[in-house]
PDB file of N, CA, C and O in Angstrom:
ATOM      1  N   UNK A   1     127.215  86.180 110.900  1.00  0.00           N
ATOM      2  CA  UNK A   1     126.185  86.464 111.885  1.00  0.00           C
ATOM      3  C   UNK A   1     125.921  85.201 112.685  1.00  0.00           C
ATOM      4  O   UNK A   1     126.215  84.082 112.266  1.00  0.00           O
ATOM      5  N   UNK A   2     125.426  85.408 113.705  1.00  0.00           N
ATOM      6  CA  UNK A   2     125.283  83.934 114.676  1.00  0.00           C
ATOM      7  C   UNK A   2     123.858  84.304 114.571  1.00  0.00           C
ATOM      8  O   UNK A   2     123.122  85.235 114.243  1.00  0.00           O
ATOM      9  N   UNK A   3     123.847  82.876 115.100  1.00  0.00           N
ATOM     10  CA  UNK A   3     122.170  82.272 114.803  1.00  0.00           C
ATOM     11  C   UNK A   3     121.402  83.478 115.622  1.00  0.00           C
ATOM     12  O   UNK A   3     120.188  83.572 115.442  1.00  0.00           O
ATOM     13  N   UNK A   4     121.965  84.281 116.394  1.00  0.00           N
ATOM     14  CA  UNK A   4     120.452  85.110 116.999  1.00  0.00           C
ATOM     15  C   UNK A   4     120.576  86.104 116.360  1.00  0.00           C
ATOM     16  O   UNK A   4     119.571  86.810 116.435  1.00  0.00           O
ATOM     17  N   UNK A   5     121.862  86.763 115.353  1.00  0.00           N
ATOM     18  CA  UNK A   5     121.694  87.498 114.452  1.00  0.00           C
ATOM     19  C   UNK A   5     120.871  87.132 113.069  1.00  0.00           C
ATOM     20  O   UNK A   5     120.339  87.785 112.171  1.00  0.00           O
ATOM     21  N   UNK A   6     120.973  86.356 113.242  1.00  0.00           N
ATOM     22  CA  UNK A   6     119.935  85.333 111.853  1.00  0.00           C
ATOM     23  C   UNK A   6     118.340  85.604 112.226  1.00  0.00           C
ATOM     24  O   UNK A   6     117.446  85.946 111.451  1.00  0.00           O
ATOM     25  N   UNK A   7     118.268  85.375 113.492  1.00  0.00           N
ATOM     26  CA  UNK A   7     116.906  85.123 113.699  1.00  0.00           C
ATOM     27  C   UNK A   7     116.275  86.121 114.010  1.00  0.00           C
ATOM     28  O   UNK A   7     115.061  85.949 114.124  1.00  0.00           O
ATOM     29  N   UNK A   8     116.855  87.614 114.282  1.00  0.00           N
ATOM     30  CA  UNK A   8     116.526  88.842 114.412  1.00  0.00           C
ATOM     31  C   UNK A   8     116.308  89.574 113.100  1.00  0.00           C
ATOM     32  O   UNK A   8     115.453  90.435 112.893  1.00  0.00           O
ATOM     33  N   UNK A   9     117.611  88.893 111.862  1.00  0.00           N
ATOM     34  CA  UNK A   9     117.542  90.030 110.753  1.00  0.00           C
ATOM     35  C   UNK A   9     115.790  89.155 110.322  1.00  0.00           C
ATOM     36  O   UNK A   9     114.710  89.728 110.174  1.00  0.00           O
ATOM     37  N   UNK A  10     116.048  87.843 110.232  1.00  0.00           N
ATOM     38  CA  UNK A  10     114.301  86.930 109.861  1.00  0.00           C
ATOM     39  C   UNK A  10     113.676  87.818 109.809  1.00  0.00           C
ATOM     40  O   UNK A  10     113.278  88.516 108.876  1.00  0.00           O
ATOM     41  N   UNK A  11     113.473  87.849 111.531  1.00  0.00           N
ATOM     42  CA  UNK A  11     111.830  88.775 112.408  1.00  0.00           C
ATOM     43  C   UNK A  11     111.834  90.172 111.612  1.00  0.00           C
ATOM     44  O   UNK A  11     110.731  90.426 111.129  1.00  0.00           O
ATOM     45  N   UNK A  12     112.776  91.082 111.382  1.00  0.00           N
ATOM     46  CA  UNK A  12     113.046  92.474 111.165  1.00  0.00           C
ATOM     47  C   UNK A  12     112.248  92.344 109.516  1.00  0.00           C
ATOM     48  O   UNK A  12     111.494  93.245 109.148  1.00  0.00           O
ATOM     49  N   UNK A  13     112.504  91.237 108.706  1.00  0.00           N
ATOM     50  CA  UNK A  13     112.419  91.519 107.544  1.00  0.00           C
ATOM     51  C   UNK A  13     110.704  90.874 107.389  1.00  0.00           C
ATOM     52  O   UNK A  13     109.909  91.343 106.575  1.00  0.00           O
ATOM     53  N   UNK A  14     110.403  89.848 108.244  1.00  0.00           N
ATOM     54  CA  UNK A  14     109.209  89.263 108.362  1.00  0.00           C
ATOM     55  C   UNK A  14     108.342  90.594 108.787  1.00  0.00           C
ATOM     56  O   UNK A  14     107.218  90.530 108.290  1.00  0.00           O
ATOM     57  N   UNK A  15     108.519  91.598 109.448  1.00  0.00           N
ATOM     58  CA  UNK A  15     107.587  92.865 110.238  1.00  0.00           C
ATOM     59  C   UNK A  15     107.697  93.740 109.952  1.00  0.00           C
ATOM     60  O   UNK A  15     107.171  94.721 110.478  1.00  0.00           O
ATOM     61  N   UNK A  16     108.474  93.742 108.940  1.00  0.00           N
ATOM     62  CA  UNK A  16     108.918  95.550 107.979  1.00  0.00           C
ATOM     63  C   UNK A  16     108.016  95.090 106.680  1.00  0.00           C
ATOM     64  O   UNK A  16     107.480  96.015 106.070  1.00  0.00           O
ATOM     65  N   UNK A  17     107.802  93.785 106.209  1.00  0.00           N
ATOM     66  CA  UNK A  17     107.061  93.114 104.891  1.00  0.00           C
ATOM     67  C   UNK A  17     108.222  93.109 103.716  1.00  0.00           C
ATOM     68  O   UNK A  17     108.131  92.999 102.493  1.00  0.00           O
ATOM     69  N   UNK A  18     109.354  93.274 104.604  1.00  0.00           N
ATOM     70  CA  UNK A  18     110.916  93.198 103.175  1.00  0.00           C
ATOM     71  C   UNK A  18     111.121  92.025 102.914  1.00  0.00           C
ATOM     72  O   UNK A  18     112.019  91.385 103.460  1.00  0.00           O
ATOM     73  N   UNK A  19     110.059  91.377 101.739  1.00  0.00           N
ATOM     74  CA  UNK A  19     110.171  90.208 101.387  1.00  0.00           C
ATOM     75  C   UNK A  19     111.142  90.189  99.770  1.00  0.00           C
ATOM     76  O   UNK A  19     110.712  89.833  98.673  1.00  0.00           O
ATOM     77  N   UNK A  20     112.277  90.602 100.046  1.00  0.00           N
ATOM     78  CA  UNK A  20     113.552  90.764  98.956  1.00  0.00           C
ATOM     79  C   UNK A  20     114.280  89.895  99.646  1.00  0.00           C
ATOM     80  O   UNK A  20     114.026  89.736 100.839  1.00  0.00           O
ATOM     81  N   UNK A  21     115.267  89.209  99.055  1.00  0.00           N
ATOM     82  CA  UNK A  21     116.824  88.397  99.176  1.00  0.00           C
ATOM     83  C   UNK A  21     117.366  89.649  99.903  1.00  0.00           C
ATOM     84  O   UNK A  21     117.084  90.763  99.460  1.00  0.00           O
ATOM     85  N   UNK A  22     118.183  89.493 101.074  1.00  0.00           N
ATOM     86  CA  UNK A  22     118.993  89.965 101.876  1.00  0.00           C
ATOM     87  C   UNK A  22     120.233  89.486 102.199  1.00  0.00           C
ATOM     88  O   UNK A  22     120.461  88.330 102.557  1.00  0.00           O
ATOM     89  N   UNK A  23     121.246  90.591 102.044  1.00  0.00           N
ATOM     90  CA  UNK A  23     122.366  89.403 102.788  1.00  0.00           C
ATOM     91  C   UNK A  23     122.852  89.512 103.655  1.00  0.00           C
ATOM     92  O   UNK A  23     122.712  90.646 104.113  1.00  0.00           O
ATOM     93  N   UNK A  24     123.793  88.486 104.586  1.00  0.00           N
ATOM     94  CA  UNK A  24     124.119  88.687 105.656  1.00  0.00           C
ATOM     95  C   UNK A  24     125.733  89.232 105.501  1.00  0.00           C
ATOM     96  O   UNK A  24     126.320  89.241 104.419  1.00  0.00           O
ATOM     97  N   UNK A  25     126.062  89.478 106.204  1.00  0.00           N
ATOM     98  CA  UNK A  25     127.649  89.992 106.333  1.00  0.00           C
ATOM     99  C   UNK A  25     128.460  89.202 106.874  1.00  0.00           C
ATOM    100  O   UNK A  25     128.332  89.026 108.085  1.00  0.00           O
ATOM    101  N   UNK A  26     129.565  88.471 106.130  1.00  0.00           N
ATOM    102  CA  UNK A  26     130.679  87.708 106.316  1.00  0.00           C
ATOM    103  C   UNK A  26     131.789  87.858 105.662  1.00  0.00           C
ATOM    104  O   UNK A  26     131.897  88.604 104.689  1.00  0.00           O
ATOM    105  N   UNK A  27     132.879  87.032 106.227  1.00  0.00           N
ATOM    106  CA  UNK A  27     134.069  87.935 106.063  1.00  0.00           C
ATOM    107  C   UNK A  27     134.407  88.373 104.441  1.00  0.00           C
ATOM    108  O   UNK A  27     134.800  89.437 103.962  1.00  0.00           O
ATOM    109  N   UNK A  28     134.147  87.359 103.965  1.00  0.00           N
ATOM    110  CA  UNK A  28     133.995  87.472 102.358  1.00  0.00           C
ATOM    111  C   UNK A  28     133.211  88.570 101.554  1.00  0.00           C
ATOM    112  O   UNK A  28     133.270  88.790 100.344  1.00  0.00           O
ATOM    113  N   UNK A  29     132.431  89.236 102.553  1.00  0.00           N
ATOM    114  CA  UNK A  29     131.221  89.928 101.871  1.00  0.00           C
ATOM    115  C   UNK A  29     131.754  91.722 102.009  1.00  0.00           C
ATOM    116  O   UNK A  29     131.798  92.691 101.252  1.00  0.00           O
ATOM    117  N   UNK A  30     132.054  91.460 103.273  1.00  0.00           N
ATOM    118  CA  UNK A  30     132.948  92.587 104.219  1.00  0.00           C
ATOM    119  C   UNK A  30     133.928  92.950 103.147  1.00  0.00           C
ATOM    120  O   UNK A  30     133.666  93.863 102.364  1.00  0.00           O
ATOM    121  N   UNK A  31     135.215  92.170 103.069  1.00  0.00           N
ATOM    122  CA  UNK A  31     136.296  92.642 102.774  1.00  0.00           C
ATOM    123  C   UNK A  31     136.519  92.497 100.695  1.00  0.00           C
ATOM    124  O   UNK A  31     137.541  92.931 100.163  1.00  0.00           O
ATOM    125  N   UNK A  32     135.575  91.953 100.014  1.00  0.00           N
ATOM    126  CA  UNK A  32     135.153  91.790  98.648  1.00  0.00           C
ATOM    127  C   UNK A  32     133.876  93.116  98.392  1.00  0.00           C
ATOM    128  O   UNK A  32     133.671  93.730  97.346  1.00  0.00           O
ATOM    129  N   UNK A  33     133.498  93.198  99.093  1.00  0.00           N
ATOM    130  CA  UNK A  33     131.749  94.183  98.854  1.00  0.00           C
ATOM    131  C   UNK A  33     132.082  95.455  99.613  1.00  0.00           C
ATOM    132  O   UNK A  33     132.475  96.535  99.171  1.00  0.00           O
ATOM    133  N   UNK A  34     131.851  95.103 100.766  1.00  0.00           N
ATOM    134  CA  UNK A  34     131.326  96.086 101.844  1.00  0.00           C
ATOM    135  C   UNK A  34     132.768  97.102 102.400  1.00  0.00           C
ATOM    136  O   UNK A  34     132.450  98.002 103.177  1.00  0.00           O
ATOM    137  N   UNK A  35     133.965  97.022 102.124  1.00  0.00           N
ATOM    138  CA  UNK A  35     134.985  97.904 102.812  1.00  0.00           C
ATOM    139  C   UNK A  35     135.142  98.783 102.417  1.00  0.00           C
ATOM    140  O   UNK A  35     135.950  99.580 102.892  1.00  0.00           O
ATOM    141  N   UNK A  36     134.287  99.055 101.165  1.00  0.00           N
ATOM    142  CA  UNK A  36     134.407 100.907 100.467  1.00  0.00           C
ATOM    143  C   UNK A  36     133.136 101.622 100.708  1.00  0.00           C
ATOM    144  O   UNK A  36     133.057 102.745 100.210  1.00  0.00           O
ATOM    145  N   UNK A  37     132.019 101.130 101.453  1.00  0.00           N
ATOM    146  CA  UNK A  37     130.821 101.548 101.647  1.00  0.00           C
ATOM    147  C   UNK A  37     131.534 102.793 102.527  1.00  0.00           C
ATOM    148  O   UNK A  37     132.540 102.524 103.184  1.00  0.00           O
ATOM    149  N   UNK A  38     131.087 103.924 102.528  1.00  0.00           N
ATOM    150  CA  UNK A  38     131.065 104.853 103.436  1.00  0.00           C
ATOM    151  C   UNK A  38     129.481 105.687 103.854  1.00  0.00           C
ATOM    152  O   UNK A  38     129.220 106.875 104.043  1.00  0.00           O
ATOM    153  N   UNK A  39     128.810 104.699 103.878  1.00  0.00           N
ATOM    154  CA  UNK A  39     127.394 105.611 103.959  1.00  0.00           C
ATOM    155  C   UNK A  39     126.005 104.782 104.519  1.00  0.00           C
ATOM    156  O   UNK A  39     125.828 103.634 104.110  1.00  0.00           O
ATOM    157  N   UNK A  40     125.187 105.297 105.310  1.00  0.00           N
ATOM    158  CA  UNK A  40     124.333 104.045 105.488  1.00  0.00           C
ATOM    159  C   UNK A  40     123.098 104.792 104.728  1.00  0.00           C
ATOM    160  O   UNK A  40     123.295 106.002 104.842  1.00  0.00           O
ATOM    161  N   UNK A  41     122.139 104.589 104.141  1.00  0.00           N
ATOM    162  CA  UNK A  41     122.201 102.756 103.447  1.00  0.00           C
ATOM    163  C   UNK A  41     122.745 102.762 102.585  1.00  0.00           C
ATOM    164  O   UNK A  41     122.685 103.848 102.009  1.00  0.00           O
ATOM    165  N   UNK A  42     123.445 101.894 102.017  1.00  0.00           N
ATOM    166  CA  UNK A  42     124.556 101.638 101.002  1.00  0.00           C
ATOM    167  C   UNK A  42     123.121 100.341  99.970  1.00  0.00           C
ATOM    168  O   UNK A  42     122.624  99.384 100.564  1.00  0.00           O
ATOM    169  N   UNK A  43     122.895 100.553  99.027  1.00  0.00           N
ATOM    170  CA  UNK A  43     121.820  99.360  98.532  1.00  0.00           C
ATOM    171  C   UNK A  43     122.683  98.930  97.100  1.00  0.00           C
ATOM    172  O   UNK A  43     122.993  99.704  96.194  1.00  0.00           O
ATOM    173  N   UNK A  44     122.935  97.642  97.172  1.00  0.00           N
ATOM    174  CA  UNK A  44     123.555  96.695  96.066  1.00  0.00           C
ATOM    175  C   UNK A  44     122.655  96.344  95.174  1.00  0.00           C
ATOM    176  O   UNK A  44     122.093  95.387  95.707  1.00  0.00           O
ATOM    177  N   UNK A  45     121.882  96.626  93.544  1.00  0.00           N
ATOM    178  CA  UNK A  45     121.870  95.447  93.081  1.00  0.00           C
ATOM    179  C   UNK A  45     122.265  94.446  91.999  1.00  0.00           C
ATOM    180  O   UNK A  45     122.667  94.779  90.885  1.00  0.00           O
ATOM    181  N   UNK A  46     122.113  93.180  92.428  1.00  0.00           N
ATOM    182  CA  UNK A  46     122.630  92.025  92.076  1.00  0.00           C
ATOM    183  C   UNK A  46     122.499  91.312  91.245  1.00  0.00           C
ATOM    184  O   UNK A  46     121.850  90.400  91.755  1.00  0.00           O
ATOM    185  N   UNK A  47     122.709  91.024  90.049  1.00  0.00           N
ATOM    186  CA  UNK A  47     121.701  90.144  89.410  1.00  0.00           C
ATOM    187  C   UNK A  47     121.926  88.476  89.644  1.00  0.00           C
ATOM    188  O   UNK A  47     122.507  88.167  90.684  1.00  0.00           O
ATOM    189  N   UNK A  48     121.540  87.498  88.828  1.00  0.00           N
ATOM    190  CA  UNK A  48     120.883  86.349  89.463  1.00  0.00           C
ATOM    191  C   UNK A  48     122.499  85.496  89.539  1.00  0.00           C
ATOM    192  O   UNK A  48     122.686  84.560  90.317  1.00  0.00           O
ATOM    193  N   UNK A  49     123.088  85.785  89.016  1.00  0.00           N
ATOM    194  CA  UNK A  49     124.925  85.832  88.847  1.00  0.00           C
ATOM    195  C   UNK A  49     125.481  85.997  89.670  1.00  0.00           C
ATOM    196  O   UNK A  49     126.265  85.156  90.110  1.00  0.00           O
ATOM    197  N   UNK A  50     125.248  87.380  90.300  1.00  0.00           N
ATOM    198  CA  UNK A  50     126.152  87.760  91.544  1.00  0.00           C
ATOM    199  C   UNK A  50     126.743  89.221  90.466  1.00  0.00           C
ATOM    200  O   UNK A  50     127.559  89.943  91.039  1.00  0.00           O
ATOM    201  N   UNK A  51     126.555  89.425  89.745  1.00  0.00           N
ATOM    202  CA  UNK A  51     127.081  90.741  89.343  1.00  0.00           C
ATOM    203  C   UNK A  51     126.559  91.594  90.533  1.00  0.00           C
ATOM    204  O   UNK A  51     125.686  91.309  91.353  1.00  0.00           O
ATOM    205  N   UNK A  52     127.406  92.847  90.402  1.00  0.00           N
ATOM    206  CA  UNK A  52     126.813  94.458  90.877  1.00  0.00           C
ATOM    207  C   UNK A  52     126.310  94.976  89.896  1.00  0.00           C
ATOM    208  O   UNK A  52     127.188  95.148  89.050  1.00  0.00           O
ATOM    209  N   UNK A  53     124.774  95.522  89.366  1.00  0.00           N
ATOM    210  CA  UNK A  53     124.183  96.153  88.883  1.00  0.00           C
ATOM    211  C   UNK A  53     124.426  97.580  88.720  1.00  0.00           C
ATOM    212  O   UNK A  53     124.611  98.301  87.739  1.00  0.00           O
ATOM    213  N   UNK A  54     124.357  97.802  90.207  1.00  0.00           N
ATOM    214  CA  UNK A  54     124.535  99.445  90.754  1.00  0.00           C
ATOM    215  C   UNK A  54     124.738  99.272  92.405  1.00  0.00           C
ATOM    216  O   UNK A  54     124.418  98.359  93.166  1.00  0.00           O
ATOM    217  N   UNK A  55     125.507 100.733  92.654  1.00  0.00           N
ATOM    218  CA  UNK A  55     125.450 100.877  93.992  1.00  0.00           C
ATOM    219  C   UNK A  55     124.335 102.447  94.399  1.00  0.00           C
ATOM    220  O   UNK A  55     124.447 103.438  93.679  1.00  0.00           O
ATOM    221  N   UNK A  56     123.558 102.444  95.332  1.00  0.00           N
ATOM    222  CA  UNK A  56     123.362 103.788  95.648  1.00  0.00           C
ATOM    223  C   UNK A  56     123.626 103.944  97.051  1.00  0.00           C
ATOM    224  O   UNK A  56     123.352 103.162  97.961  1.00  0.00           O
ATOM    225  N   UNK A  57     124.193 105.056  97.102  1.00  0.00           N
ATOM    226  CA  UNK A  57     124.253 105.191  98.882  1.00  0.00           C
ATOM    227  C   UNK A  57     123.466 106.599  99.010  1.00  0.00           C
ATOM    228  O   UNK A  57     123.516 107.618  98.321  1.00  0.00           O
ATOM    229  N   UNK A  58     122.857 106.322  99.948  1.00  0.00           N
ATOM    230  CA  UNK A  58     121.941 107.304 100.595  1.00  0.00           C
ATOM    231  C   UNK A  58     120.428 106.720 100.077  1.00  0.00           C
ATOM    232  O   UNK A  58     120.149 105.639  99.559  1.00  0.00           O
ATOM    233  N   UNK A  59     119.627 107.800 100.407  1.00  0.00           N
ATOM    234  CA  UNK A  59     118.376 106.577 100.441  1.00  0.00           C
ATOM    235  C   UNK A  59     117.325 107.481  99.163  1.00  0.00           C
ATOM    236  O   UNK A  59     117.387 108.682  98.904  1.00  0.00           O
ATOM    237  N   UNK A  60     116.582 106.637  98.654  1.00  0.00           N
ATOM    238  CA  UNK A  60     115.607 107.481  98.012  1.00  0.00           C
ATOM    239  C   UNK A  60     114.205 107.429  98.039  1.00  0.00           C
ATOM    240  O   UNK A  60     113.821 106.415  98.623  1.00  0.00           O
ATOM    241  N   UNK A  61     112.830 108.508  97.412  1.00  0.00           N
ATOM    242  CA  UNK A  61     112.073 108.168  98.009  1.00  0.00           C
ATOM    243  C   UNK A  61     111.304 107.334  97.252  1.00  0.00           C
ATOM    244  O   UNK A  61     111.823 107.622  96.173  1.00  0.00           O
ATOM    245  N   UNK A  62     110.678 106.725  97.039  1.00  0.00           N
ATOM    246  CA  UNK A  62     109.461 104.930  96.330  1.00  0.00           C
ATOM    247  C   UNK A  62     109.497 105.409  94.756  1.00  0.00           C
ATOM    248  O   UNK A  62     109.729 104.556  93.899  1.00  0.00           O
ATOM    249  N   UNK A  63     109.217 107.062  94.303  1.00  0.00           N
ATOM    250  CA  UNK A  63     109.571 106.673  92.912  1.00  0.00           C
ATOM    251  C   UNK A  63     111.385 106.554  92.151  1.00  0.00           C
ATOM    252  O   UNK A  63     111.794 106.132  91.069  1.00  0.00           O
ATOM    253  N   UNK A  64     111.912 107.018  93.079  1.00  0.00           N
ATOM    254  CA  UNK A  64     112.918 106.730  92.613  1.00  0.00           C
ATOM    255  C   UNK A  64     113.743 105.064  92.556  1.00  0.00           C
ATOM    256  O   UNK A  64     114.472 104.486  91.750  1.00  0.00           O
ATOM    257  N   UNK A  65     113.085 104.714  94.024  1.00  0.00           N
ATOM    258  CA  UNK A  65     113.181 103.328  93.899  1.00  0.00           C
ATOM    259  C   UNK A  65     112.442 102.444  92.568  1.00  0.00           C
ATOM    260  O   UNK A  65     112.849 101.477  91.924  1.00  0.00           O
ATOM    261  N   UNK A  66     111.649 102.949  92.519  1.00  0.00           N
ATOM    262  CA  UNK A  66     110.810 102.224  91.532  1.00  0.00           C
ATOM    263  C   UNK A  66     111.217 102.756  89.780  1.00  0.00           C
ATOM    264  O   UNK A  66     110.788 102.428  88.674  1.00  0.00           O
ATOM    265  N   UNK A  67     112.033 103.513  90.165  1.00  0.00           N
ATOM    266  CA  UNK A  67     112.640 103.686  88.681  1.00  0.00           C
ATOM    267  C   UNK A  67     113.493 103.058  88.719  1.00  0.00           C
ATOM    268  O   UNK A  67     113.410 102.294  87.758  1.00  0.00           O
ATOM    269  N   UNK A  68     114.437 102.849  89.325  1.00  0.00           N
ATOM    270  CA  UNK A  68     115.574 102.130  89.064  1.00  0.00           C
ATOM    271  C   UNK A  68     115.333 100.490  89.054  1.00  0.00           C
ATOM    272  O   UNK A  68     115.823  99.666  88.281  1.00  0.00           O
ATOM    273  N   UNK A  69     114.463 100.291  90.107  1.00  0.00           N
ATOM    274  CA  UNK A  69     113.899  98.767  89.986  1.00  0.00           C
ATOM    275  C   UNK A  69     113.422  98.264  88.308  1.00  0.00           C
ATOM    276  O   UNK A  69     113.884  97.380  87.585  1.00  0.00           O
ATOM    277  N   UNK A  70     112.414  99.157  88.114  1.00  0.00           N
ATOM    278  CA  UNK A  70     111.336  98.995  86.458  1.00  0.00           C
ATOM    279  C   UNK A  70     113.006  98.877  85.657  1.00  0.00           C
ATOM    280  O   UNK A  70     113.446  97.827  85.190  1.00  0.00           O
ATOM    281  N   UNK A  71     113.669 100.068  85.651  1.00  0.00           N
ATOM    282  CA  UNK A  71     114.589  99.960  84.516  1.00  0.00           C
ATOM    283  C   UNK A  71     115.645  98.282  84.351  1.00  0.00           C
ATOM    284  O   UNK A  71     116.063  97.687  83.358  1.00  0.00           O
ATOM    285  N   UNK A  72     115.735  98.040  85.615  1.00  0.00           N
ATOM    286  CA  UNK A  72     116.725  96.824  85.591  1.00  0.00           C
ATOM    287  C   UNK A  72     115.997  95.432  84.894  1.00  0.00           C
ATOM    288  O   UNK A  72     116.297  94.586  84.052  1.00  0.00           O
ATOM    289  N   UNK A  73     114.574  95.827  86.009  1.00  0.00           N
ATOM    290  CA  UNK A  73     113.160  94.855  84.998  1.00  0.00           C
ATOM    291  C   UNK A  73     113.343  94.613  83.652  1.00  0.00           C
ATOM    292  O   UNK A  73     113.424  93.540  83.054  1.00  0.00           O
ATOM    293  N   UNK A  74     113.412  96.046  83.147  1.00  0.00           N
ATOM    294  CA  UNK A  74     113.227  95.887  81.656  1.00  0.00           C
ATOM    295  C   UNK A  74     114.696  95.164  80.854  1.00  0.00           C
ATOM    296  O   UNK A  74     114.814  94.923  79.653  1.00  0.00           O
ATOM    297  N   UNK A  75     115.183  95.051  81.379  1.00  0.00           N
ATOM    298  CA  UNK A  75     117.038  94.989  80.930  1.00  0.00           C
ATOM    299  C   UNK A  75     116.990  93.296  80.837  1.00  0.00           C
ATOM    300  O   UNK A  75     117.848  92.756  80.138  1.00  0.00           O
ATOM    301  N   UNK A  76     116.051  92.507  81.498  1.00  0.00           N
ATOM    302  CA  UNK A  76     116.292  91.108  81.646  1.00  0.00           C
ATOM    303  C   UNK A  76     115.688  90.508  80.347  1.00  0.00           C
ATOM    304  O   UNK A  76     115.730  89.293  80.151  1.00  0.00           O
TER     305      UNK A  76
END
């Protein structure tokens, strides 16, 4: 991403209140992560390693998020 892509995803995440680790997309991320995604939103998570936890694609609604969040919680 170039710096005004940097400074847009910032603002986007500063005014939505998505105060989570985000990442940006580079070539490494693209062609290692991202080239089997077929779906938007595609949500990774990560643990403090860099493992893949889980993938979900498609979106869900706050308790489902929040189940899967609590469960990973509890796993640490």
């Amino acid at each position: 991403a170039g710096e005004e892509g940097v400074e847009l995803a910032a603002y986007l995440a500063r005014e939505t209140g998505a105060d989570y680790p985000h990442l940006l997309l580079n070539e490494s991320l693209y062609y290692g992560l991202l080239s089997d995604v077929s779906a938007v939103p595609t949500t990774f998570f990560i643990d403090g390693e860099g493992n893949i936890l889980d993938t979900v694609v498609g979106a869900q609604d706050k308790a489902g998020w929040k189940e899967k969040i609590d469960g990973f919680l509890e796993e640490e």
